[in-house]
Short mmCIF file of C-alpha atoms in Angstrom, two decimals:
data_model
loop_
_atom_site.label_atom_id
_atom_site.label_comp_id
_atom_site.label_asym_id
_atom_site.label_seq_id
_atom_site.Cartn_x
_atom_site.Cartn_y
_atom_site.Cartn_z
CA UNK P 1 94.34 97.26 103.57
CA UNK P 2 98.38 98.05 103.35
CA UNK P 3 101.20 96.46 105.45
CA UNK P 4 104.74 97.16 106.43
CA UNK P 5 107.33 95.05 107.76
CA UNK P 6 104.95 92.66 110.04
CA UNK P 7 102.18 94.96 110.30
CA UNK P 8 98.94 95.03 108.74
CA UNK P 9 96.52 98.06 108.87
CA UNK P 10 92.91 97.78 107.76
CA UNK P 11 90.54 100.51 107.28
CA UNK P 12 86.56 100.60 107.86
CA UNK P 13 84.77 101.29 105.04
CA UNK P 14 82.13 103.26 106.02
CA UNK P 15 82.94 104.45 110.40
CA UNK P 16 86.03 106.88 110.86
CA UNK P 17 88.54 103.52 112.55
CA UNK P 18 91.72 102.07 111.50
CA UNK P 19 92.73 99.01 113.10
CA UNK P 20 96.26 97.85 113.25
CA UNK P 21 97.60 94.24 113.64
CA UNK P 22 100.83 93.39 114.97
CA UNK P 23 102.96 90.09 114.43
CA UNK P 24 101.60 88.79 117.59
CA UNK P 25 97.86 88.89 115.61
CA UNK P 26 97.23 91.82 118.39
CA UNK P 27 94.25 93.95 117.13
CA UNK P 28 94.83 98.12 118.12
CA UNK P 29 91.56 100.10 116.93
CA UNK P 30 92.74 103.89 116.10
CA UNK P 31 89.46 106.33 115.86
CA UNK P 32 90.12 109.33 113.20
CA UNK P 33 89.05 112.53 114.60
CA UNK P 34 86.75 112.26 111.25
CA UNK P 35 83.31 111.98 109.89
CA UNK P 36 81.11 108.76 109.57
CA UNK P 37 80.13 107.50 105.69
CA UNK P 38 83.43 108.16 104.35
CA UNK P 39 85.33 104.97 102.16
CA UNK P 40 88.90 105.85 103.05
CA UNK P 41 92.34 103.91 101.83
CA UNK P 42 95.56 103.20 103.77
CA UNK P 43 99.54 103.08 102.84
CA UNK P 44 101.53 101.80 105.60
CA UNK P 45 105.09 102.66 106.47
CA UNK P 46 107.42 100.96 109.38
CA UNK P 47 106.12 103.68 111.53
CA UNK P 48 102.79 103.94 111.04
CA UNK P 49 99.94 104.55 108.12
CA UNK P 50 98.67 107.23 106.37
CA UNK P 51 94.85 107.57 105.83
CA UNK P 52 93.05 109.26 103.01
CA UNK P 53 89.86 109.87 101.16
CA UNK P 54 87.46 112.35 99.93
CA UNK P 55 87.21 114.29 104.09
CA UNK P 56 91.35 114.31 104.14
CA UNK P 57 94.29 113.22 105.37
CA UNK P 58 95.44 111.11 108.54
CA UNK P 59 98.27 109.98 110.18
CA UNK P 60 98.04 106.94 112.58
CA UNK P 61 100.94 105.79 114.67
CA UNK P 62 100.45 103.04 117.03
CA UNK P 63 100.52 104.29 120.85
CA UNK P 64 99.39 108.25 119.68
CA UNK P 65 96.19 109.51 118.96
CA UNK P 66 95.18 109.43 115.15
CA UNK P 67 95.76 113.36 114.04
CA UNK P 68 94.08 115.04 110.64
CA UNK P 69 97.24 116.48 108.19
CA UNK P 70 95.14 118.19 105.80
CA UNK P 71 91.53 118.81 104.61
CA UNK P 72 92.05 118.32 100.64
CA UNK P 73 90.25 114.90 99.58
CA UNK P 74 93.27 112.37 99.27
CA UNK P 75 91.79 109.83 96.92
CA UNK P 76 94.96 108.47 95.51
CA UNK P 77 98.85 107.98 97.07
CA UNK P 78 101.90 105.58 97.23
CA UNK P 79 104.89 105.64 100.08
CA UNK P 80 108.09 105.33 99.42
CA UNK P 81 109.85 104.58 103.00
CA UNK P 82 108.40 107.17 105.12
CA UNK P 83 107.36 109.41 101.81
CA UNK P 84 103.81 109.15 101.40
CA UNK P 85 102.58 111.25 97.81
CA UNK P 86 99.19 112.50 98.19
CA UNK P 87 97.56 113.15 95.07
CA UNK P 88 93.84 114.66 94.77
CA UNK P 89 92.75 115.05 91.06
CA UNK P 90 94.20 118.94 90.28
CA UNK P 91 97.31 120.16 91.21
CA UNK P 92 97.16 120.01 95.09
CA UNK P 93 99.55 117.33 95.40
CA UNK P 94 102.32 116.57 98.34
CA UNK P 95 104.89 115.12 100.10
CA UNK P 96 104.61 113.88 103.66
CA UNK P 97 107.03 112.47 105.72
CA UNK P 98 106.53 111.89 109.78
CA UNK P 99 106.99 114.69 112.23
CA UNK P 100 108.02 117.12 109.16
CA UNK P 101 105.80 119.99 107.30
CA UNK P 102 104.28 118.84 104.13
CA UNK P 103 106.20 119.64 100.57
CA UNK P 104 103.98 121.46 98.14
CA UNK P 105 104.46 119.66 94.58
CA UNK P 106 103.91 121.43 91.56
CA UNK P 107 102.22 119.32 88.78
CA UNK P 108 100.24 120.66 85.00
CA UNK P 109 95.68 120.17 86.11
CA UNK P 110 94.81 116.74 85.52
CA UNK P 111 92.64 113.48 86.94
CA UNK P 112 94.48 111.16 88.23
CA UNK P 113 94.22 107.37 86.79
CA UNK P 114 96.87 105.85 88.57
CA UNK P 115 100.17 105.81 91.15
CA UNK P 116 102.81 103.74 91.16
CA UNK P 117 106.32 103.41 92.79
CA UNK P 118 109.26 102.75 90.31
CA UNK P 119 112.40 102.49 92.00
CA UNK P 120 113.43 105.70 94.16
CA UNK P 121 110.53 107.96 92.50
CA UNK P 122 106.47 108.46 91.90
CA UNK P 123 105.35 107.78 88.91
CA UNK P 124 101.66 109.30 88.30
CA UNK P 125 99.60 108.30 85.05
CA UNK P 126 97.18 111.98 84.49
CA UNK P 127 94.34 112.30 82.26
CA UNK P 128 93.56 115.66 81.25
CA UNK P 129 90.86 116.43 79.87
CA UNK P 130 89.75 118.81 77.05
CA UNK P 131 86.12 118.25 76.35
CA UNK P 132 83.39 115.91 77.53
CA UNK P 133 84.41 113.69 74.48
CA UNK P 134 88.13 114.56 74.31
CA UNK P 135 91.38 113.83 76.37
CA UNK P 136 94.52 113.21 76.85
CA UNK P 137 97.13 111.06 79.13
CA UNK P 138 100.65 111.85 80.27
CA UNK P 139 103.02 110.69 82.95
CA UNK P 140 104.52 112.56 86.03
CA UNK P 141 107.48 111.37 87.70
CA UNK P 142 108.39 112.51 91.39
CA UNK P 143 111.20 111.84 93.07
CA UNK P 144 111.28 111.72 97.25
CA UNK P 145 112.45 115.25 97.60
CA UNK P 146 109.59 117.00 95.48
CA UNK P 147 111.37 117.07 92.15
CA UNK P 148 109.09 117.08 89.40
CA UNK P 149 109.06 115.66 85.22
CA UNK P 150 106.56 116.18 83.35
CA UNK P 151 106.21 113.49 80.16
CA UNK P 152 104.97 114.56 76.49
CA UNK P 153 101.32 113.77 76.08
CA UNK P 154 100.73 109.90 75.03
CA UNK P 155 99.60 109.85 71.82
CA UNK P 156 97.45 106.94 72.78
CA UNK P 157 97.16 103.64 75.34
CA UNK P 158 96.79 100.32 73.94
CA UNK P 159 93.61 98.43 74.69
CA UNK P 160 90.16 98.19 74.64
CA UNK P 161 88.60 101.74 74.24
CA UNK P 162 86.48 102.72 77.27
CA UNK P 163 88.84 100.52 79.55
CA UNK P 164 90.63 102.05 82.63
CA UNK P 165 94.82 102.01 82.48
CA UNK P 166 96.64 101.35 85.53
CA UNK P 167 100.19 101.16 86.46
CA UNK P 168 101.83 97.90 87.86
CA UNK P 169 105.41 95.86 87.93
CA UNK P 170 108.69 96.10 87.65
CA UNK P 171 109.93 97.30 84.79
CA UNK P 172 107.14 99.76 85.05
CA UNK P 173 104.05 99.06 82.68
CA UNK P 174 100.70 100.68 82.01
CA UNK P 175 98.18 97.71 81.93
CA UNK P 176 94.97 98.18 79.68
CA UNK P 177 91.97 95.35 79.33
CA UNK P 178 94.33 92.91 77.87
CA UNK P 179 97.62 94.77 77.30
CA UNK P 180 100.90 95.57 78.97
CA UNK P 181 102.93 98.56 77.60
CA UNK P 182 106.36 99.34 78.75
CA UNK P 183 106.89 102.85 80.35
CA UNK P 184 110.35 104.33 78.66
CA UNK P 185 112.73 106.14 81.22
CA UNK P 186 111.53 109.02 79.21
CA UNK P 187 108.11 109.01 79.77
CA UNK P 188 106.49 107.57 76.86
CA UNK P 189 105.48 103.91 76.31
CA UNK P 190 107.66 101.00 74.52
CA UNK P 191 106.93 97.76 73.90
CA UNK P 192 103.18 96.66 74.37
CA UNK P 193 102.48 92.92 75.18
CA UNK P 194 99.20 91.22 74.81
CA UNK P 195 97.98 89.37 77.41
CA UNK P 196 95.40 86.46 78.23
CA UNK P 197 92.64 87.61 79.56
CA UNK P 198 90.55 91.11 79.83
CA UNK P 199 91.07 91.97 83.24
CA UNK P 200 88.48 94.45 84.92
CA UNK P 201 90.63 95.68 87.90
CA UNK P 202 94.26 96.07 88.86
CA UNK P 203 97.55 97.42 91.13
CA UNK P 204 100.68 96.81 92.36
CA UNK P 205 102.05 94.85 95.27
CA UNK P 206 105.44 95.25 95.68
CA UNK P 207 107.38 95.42 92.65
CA UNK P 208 104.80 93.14 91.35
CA UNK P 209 101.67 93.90 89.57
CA UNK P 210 97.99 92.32 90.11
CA UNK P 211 95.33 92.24 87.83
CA UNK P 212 91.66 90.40 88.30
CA UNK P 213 90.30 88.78 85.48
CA UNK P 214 87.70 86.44 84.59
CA UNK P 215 86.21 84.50 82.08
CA UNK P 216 82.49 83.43 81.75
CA UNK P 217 82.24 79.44 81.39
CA UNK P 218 78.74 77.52 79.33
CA UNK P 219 77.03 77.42 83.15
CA UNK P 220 77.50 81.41 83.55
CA UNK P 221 80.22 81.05 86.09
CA UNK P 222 84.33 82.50 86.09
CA UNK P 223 87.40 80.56 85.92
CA UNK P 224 91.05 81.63 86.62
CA UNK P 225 92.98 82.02 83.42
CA UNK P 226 96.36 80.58 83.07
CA UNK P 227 99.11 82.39 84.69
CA UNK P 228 102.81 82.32 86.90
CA UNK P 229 100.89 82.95 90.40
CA UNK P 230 97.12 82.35 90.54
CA UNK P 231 95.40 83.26 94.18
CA UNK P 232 92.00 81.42 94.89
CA UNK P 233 88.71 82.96 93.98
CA UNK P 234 87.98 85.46 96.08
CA UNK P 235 84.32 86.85 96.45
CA UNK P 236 82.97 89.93 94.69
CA UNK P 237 79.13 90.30 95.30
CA UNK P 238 77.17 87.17 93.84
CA UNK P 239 80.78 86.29 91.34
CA UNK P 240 83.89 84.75 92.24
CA UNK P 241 86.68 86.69 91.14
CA UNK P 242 90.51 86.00 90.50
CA UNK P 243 93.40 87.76 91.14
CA UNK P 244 96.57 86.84 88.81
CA UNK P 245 100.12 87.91 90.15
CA UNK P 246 102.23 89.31 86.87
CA UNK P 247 106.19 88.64 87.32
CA UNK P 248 108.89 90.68 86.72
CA UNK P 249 109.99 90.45 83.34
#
């Protein structure tokens, strides 16, 4: 799910349709000229949405016919206006922008953990890894017109070994189980804060970041912890969940 302006798009999770909703809560179904059994995400822009996952990359504009972009699995993006960064895991990654040939961007081999959007730029957290028991992370920054910096390796990420980092807010931070580390204009991480909580997923909204958490009460069951926005539970299988909205700050 991903909006822009008053528009809402809304992918299927397992049949090849996009479905758009306008202001006036007017449903438009779009049919990708894809495969069946495919979980695919959406980034919106004001003129439309892009649509990835492990078949490709689509473009949906309301009042044209969906088209396919590319055939490399587009797992993970972010738009920027009408800039939408595709990044598959490797170094495959590019810029689209409507109606204009794809830029090729040049980044070192690595998985990729996490996308965010800090100001006017990308900013990509990479894991790279060495062995089966071994690796590292470092951050990529690129800007809107393909531009490329590569950070120095992190010599580690706060938080609870084994848990997955993620990038969120504004100022930029990489969040990890219960800790938020500044990310330095140079690529490397300042101040860490510890937070309430040991959340098990995140992202950002915004310039805001998100993070569910919960906490398991005597009878077994979650509650939200304390926080500056709390959203109601929201269900996850046979658990609530809660979603916490982190402020800028």
């Amino acid at each position: 799910m991903s909006g822009s302006g008053q528009t809402l798009w809304v992918a299927d999770q397992q049949l090849p349709i996009v479905v758009s909703i306008d202001p006036e809560h007017i449903a438009c179904e779009h049919v990708l000229p894809g495969p069946i059994g495919h979980s695919r995400h959406v980034w919106a822009t004001s003129t439309g949405c892009w649509v990835g996952g492990h078949d490709g990359l689509y473009r949906c504009v309301i009042g044209e016919e969906p088209r396919k972009i590319m055939d490399w699995p587009v797992p993970h993006g972010a738009v920027i206006g009408e800039h939408f960064l595709a990044c598959p895991s490797g170094t495959r990654w590019s810029l689209h922008t409507q109606d204009h040939e794809p830029v090729a961007v040049d980044v070192p081999d690595g998985y990729v953990r996490s996308i965010a959007v800090d100001g006017e730029s990308f900013v990509v957290l990479v894991e790279q890894r060495h062995t089966d028991a071994a690796s590292i992370y470092r951050l990529i920054r690129v800007n809107v017109s393909g531009d490329v910096i590569v950070g120095p390796e992190l010599p580690t990420i706060p938080g609870r070994r084994g848990a997955s980092p993620y990038l969120a807010g504004t100022p930029l931070r990489i969040f990890r189980s219960g800790t938020a580390s500044r990310v330095l204009p140079d690529l490397i991480l300042g101040a860490m804060e510890q937070l309430d909580g040991d959340p098990f997923h995140g992202g950002q909204v915004g310039s805001s970041g998100t993070r569910r958490t919960g906490r398991p009460e005597r009878d077994g069951g979650r509650y939200p912890v304390p926080s500056i926005t709390t959203a109601p539970a929201a269900s996850s299988g046979s658990s609530p969940c809660w979603m916490r909205a982190l402020s800028n700050r």
